Coordinates of C-alpha atoms in Angstrom, one line a residue:
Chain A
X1 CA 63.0 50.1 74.9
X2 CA 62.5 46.5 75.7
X3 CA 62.6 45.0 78.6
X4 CA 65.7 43.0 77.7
X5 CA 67.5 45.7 76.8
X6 CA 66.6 48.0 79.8
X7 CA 67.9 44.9 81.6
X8 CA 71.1 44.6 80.0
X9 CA 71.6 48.9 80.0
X10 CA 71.5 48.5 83.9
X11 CA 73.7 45.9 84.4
X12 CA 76.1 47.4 82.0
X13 CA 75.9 50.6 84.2
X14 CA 76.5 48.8 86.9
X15 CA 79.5 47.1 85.3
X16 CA 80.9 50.4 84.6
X17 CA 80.8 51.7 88.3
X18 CA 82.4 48.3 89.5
X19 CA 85.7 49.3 87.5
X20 CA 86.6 52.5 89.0
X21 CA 85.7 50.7 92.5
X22 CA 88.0 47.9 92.0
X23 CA 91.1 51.0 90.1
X24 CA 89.9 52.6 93.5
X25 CA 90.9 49.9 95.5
X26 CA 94.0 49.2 93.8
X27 CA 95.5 52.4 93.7
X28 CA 94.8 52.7 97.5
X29 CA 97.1 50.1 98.1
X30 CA 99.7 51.4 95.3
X31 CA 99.6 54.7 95.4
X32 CA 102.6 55.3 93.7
X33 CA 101.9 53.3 90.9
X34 CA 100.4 55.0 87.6
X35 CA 99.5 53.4 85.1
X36 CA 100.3 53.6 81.0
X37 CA 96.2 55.3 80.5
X38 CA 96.9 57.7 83.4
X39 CA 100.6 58.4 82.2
X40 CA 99.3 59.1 78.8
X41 CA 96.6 61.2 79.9
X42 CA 98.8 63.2 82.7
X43 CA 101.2 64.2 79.7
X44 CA 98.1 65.6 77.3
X45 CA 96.9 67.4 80.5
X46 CA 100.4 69.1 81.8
X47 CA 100.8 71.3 78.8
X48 CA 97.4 72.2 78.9
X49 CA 97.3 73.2 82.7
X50 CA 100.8 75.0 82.4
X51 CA 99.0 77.2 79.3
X52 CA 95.6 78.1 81.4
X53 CA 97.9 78.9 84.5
X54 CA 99.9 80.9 81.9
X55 CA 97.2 82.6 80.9
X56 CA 95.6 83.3 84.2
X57 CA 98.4 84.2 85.7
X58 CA 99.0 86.6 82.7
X59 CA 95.4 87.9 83.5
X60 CA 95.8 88.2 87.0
X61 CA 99.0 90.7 86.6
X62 CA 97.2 92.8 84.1
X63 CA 94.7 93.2 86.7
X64 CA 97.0 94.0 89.4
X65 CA 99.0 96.2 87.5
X66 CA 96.6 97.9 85.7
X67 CA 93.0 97.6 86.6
X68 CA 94.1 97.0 90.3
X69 CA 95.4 100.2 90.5
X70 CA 92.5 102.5 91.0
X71 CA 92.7 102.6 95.1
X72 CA 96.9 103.5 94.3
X73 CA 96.2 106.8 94.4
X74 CA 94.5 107.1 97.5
X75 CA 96.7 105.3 99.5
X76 CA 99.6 106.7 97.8
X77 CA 98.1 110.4 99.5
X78 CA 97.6 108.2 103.0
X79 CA 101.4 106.8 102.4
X80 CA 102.4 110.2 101.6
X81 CA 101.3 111.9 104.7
X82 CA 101.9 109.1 107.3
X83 CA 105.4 109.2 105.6
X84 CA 105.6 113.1 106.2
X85 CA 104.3 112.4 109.8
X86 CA 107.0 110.0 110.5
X87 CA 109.7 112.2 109.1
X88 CA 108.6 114.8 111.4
X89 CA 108.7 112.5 114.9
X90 CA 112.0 111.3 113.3
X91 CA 113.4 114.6 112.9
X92 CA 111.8 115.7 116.8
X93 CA 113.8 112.6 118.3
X94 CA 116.9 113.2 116.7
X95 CA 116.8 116.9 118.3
X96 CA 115.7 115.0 121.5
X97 CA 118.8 112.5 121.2
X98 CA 121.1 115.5 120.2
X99 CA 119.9 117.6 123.5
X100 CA 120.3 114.6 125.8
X101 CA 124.1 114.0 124.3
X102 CA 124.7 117.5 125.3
X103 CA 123.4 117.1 128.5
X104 CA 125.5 114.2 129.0
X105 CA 127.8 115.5 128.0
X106 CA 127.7 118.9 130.4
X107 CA 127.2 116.0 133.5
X108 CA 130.1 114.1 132.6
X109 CA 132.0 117.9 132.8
X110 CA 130.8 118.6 135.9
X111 CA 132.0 115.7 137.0
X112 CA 135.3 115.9 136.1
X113 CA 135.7 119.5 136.9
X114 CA 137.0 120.6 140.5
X115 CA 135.3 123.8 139.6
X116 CA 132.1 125.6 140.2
X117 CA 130.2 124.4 137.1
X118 CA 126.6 125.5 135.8
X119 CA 125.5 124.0 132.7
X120 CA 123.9 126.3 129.9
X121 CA 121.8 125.7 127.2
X122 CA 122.7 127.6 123.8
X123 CA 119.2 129.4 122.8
X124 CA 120.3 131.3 120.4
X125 CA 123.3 132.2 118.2
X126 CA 124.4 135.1 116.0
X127 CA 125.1 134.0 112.0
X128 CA 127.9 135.5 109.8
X129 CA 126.8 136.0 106.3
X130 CA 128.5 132.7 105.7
X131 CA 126.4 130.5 108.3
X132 CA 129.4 130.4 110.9
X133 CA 128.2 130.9 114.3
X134 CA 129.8 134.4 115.6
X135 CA 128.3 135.0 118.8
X136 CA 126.1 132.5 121.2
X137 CA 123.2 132.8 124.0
X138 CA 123.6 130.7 126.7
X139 CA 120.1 130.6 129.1
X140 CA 122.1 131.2 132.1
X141 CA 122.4 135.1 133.2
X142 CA 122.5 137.4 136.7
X143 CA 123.2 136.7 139.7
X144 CA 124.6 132.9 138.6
X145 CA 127.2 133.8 136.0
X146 CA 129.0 137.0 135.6
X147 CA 130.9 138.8 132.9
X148 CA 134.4 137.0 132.0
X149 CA 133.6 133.5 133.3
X150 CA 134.9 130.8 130.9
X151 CA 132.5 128.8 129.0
X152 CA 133.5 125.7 127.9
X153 CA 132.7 121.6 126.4
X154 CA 134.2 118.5 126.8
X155 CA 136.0 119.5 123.6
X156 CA 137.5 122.4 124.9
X157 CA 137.4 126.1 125.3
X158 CA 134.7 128.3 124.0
X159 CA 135.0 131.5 125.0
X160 CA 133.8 133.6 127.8
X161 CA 130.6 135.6 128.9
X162 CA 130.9 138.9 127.6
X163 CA 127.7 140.3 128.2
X164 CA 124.3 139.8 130.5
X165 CA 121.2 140.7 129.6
X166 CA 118.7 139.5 132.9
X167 CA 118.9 135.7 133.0
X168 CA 120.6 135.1 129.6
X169 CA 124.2 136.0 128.4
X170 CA 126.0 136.3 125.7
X171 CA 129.3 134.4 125.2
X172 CA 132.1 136.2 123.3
X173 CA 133.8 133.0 120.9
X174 CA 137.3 132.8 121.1
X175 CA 137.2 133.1 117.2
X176 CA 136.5 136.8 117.9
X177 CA 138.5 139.7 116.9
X178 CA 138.0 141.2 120.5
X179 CA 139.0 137.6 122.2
X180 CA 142.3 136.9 123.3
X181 CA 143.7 134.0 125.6
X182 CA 147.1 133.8 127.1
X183 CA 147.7 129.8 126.1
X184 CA 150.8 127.1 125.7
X185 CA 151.8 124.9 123.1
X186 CA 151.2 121.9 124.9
X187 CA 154.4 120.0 123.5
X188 CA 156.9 122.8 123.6
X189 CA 155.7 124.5 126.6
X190 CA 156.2 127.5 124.2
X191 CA 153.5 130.5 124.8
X192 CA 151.9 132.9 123.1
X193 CA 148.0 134.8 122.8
X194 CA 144.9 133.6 121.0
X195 CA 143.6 135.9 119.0
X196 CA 140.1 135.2 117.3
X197 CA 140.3 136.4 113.6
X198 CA 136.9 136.8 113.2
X199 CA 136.4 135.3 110.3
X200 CA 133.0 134.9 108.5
X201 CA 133.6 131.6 106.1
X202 CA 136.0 129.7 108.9
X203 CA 136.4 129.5 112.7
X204 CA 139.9 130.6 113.0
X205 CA 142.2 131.8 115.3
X206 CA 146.1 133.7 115.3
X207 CA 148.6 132.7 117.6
X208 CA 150.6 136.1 118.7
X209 CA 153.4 136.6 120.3
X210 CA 154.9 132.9 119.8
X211 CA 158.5 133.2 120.0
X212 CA 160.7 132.0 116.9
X213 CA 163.7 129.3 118.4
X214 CA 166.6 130.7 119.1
X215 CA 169.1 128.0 117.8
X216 CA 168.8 127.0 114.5
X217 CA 168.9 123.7 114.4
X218 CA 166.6 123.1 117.9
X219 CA 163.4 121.8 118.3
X220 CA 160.3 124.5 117.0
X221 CA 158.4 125.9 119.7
X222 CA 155.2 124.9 117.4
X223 CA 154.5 122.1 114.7
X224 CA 151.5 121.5 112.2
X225 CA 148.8 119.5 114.7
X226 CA 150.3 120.9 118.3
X227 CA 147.7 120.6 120.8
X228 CA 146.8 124.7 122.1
X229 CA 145.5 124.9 125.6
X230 CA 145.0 127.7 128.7
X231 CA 148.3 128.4 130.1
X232 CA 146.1 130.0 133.3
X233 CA 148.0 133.1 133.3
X234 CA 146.0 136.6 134.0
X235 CA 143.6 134.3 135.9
X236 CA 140.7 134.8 132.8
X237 CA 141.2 131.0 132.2
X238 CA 142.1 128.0 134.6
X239 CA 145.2 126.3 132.9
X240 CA 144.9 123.5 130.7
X241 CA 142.0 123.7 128.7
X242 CA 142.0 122.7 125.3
X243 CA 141.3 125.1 122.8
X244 CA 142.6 124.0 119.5
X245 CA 145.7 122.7 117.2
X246 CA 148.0 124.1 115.0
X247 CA 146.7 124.4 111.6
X248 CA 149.5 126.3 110.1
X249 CA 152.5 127.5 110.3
X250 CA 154.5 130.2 108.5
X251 CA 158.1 130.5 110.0
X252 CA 159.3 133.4 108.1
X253 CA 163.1 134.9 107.7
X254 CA 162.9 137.8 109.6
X255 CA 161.0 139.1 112.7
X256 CA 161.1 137.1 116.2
X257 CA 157.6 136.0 115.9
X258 CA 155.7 133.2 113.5
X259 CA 152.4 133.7 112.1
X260 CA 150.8 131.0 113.2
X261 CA 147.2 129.9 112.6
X262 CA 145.1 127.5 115.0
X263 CA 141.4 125.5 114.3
X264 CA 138.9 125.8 117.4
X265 CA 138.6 122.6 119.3
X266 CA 135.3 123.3 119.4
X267 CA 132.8 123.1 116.6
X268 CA 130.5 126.3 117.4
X269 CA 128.1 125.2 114.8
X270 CA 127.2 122.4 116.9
X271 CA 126.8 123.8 120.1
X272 CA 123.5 123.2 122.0
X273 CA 125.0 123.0 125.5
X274 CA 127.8 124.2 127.7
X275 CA 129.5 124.7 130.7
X276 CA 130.3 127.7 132.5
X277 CA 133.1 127.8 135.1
X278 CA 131.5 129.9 137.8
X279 CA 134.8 129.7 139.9
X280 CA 138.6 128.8 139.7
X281 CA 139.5 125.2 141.2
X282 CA 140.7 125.4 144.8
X283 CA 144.5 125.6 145.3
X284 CA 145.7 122.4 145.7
X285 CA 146.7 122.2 150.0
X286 CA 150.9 122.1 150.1
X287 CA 150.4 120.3 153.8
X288 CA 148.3 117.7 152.6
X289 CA 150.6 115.1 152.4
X290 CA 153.0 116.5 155.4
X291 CA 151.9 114.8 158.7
X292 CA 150.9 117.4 161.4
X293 CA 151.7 117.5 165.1
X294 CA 149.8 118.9 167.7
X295 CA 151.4 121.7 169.5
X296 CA 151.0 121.5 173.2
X297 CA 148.7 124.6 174.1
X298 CA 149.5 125.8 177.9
X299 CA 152.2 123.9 178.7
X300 CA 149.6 120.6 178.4
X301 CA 149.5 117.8 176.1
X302 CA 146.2 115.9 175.0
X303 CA 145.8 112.8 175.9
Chain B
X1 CA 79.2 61.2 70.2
X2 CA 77.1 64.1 72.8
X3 CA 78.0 62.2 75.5
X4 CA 81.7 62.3 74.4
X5 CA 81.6 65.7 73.7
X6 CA 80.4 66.9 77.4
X7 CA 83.4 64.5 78.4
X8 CA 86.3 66.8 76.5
X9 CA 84.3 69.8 77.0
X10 CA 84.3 69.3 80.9
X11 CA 87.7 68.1 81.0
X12 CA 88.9 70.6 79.8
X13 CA 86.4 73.0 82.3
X14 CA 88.5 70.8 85.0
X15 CA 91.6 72.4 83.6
X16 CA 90.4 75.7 83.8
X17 CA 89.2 75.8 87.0
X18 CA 91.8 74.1 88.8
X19 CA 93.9 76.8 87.7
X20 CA 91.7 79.1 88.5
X21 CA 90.2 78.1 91.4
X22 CA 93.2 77.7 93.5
X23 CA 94.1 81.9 92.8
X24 CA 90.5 82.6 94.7
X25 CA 92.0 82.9 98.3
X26 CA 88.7 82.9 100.4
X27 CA 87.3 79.6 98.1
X28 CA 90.7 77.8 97.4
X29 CA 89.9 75.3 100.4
X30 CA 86.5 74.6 99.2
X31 CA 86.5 72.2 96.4
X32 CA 84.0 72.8 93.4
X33 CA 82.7 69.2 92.3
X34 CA 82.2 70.2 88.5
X35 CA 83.1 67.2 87.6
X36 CA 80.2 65.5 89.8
X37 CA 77.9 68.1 88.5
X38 CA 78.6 66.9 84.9
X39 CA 78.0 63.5 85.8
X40 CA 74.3 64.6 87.5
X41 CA 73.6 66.4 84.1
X42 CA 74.5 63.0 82.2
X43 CA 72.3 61.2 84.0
X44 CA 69.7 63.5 84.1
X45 CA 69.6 64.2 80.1
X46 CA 70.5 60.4 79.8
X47 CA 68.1 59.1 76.4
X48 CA 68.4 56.1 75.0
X49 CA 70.1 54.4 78.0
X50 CA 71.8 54.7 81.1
X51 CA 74.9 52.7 80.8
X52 CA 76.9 55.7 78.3
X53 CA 75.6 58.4 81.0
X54 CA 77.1 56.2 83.7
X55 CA 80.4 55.4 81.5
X56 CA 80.7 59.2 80.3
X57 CA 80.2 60.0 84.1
X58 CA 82.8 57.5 85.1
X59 CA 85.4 58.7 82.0
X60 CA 84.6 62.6 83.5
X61 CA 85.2 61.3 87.0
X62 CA 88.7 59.1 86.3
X63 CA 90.0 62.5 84.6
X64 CA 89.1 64.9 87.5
X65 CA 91.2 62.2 89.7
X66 CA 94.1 62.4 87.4
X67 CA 93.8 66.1 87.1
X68 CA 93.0 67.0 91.3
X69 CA 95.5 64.6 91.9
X70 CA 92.8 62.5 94.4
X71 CA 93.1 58.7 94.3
X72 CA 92.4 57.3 90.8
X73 CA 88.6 55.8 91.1
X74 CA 87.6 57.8 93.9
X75 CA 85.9 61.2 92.1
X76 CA 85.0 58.1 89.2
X77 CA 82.9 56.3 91.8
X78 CA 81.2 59.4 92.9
X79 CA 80.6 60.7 89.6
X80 CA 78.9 56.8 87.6
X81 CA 76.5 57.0 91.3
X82 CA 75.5 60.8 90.9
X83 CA 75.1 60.2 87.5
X84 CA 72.5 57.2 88.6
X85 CA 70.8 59.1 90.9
X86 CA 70.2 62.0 88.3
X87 CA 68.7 59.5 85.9
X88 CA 66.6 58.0 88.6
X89 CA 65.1 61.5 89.7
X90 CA 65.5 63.1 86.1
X91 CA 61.1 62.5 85.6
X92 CA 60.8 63.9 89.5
X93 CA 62.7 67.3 89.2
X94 CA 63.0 70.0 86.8
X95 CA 66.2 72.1 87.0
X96 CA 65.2 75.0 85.7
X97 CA 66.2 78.4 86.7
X98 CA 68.4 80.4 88.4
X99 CA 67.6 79.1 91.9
X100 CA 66.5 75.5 91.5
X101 CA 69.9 75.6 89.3
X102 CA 71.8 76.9 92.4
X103 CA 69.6 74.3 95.0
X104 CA 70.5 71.5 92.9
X105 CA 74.3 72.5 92.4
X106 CA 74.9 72.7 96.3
X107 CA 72.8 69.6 97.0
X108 CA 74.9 67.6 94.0
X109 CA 78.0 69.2 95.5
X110 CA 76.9 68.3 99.2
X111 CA 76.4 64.7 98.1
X112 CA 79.3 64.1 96.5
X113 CA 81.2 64.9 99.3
X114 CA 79.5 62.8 101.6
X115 CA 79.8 60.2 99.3
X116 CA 83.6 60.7 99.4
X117 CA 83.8 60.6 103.2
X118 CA 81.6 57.4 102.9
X119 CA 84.0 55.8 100.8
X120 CA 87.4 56.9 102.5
X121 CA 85.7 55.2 105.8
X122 CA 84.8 52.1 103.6
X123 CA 88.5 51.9 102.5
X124 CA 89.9 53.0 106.2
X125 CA 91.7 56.2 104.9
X126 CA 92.2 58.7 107.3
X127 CA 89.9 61.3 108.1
X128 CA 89.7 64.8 109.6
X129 CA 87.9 65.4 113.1
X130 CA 83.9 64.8 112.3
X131 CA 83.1 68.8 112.4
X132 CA 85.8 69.7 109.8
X133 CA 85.0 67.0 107.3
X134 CA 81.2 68.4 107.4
X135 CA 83.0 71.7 107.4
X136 CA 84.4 70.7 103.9
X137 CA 81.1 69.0 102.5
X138 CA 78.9 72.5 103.6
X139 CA 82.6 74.2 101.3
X140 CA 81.9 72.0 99.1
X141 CA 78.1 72.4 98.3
X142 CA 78.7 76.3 98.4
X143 CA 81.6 76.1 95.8
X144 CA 79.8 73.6 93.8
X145 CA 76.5 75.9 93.6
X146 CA 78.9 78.8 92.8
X147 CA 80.0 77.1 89.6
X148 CA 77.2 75.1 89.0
X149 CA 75.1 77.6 86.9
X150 CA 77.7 78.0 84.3
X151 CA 78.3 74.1 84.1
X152 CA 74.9 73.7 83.1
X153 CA 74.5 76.1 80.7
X154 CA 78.0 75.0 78.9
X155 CA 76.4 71.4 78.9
X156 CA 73.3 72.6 77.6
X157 CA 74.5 74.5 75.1
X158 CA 75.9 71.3 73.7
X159 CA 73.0 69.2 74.3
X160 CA 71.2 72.2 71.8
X161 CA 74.1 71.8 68.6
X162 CA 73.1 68.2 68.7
X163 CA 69.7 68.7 69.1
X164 CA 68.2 66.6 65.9
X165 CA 65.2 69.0 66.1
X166 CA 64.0 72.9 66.9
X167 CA 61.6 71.5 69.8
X168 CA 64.7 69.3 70.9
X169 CA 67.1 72.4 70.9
X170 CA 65.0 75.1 72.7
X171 CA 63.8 72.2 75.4
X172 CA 68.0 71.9 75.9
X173 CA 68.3 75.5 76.0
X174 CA 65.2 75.9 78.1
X175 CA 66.9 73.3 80.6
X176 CA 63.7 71.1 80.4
X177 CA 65.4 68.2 78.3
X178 CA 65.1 65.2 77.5

């Protein structure tokens, strides 16, 4: 190469790097301007970019969904068994919530009961062959509690103690053949005797004794949905607990009694904690409201 | 027409990589200069003359501005004085292997980043905090070196099909053109 020409080479090569100083310089100032070449060459290059980022991204998801997946596995078994773990703690608190609402709940009945109260938990409970609860086990026994005390929830009635075995008892439902409760329609005033039925696929009772009207066109002692509660005769029960509502009623032509059915206030299924009544409220005092006078003792009067 | 070839071929590298490169999370900050590394290949195989290595390095430079969306000149610039310096040095170094090939990449890739922050000073743009901005250009030198390798063997590969001669093609191959 002659020297002419080497000469003419560089400043051509120097030419060329002045022009993209000088576009450099001019598109600092106008940024926003593009020019026709750049425009032309932006609109070959945008179709080509939006097909390799196509393709990439077509690439990329084959990997993740496919080739990705050989770690799935193990921390599907991980997922699997910190799910199981979870399940568990979940299931432990909801027993732990489920105590401590029937521990509440036996509180807020101590507090509204004038009675001696001692609260129980249910540990165990006897099954009929159709999962209803027959018989329960309350952790409360000799020399607190003592056969015939009431046991009851803030729902209602749930029977009495019928047995005691050490320091647990056994509570007799009053869904059970061998329970019976003097109790009052709560409407009517009309009375009768709960008898448990003792059935195995319902908790059911029987309403005895539960006198038909006399007139025929007067009001009826009982309807569908009457409240049933303790009328506190033959001292067993304190009057005015809730034990149910009417669930049927079959008034029939002859006899001078109705059959009537009535649905536990209390769900036995559920129980995990009750209340038993250790003694009746006091008598209410007839001279509370009188005032009293001071009798003179000796012939002298205080001062 | 070789020169013009290594033009489209590393256009369209730019493509690729720039929609590639920004999937890579721990590199997407780091900016490969593969167009830079073009130009330092141009100049280095640069024949007959300088002035087409410069104005193919320049061309390479303008389309890696309109494709990175940097200002229009700036990466051009950068490119037609790497591509310079490559034809100065191109009878003092022989980039040849695996690790000279990697040594050259990050130094090509270091350089042309300093050469940007250089020129953004020059033109008053603004600028990072001194320890980022040499943060970037070490990003920069790594990420270069990274796809530098595979640059040159692309760009040799087309040096070798217009290779007029055997001894020509294996010396492009061989990486110890011109």
């Amino acid at each position: 190469m002659t020297l002419r020409r080497r000469v003419v080479d560089w400043v051509l090569a120097a030419l060329l790097l002045v022009i993209p100083l000088v576009v450099l310089r001019s598109s600092l100032r106008a940024p926003e301007e593009v020019s026709t070449v750049d425009e032309a060459v932006l609109r070959v290059s945008a179709p080509l970019q939006a097909g390799v980022s196509w393709l990439v991204d077509g690439v990329g998801s084959l990997w993740s969904r496919y080739v990705g997946l050989i770690d799935t596995e193990d921390e599907n078994r991980e997922l699997r068994a910190e799910n199981e773990r979870l399940r568990r703690d979940l299931a432990a608190e909801r027993r732990r919530a489920f105590d401590v609402e029937a521990l509440e709940e036996m509180v807020g009945i101590k507090q509204r009961t004038p009675a001696d109260t001692a609260g129980a938990r249910v540990i165990a409970g006897e099954l009929s062959p159709f999962y209803r609860v027959v018989r329960i086990r309350i952790d409360r026994g000799a020399p607190e509690v003592s056969v015939g005390m009431p046991v009851i929830t803030s729902a209602g009635l749930v029977g009495r103690i019928s047995k005691i075995y050490g320091g647990h008892s056994e509570v007799l439902l009053t869904t059970d053949t061998q329970s019976a409760v003097d109790v009052v329609i709560r409407r009517s005033g009309a009375r009768g005797v709960l008898v448990g039925e003792g059935a195995a696929d319902a908790y059911r009772c029987r309403l005895e004794w539960l006198e038909r009207s006399s007139e025929p066109d007067g009001e009826a002692p009982v309807q569908v949905g009457d409240i049933v509660e303790t009328s506190g005769l033959g001292a067993a029960f304190p009057a005015g607990i809730t034990v149910g509502h009417v669930a049927s009623v079959v008034d029939k032509d002859y006899g001078m009694f109705q059959d009537v059915t009535v649905k536990p206030a209390v769900d036995f299924g559920q129980l995990r904690g009750v209340t038993v009544l250790l003694a009746p409220p006091p008598p209410p005092d007839p001279d509370a409201e009188k005032k009293r006078r001071s009798e003179s003792a000796f012939g002298l009067r205080p001062y | 027409m070789r020169i013009a070839t290594c033009v489209l071929v590393t256009y369209v590298l730019l493509v690729v990589l720039g929609a590639v490169w920004m999937r890579l999370g721990f590199l997407a900050e780091a900016k490969p200069a593969a167009a830079v590394m073009a130009a330092a290949y141009l100049g280095l195989t640069a024949r007959s003359g300088v002035a087409g290595a410069v104005g193919g390095a320049v061309v390479i430079g303008y389309l890696a501005d309109l494709i990175g969306g940097t200002p229009v000149g700036l990466t051009a610039v950068v490119c037609g004085v790497i591509c310079l310096i490559g034809h100065l040095i191109q009878r003092r170094i022989l980039v040849r292997g695996l690790g000279a090939t990697l040594g050259f990449a990050f130094f090509v890739g270091v350089s042309a980043q300093l050469m940007v922050v250089l020129l953004r000073a020059v033109f008053s743009q603004p600028m990072a905090p001194p320890l980022r901005e040499l943060w970037f250009v070490l990003l920069s030198g790594v990420a270069t070196a990274v796809i530098g390798p595979a640059v040159l063997r692309i760009l040799r590969r087309i040096d070798a099909a217009f290779a007029r001669t055997h001894r020509e093609r294996d010396a492009a191959l061989e990486g110890i053109a011109p």
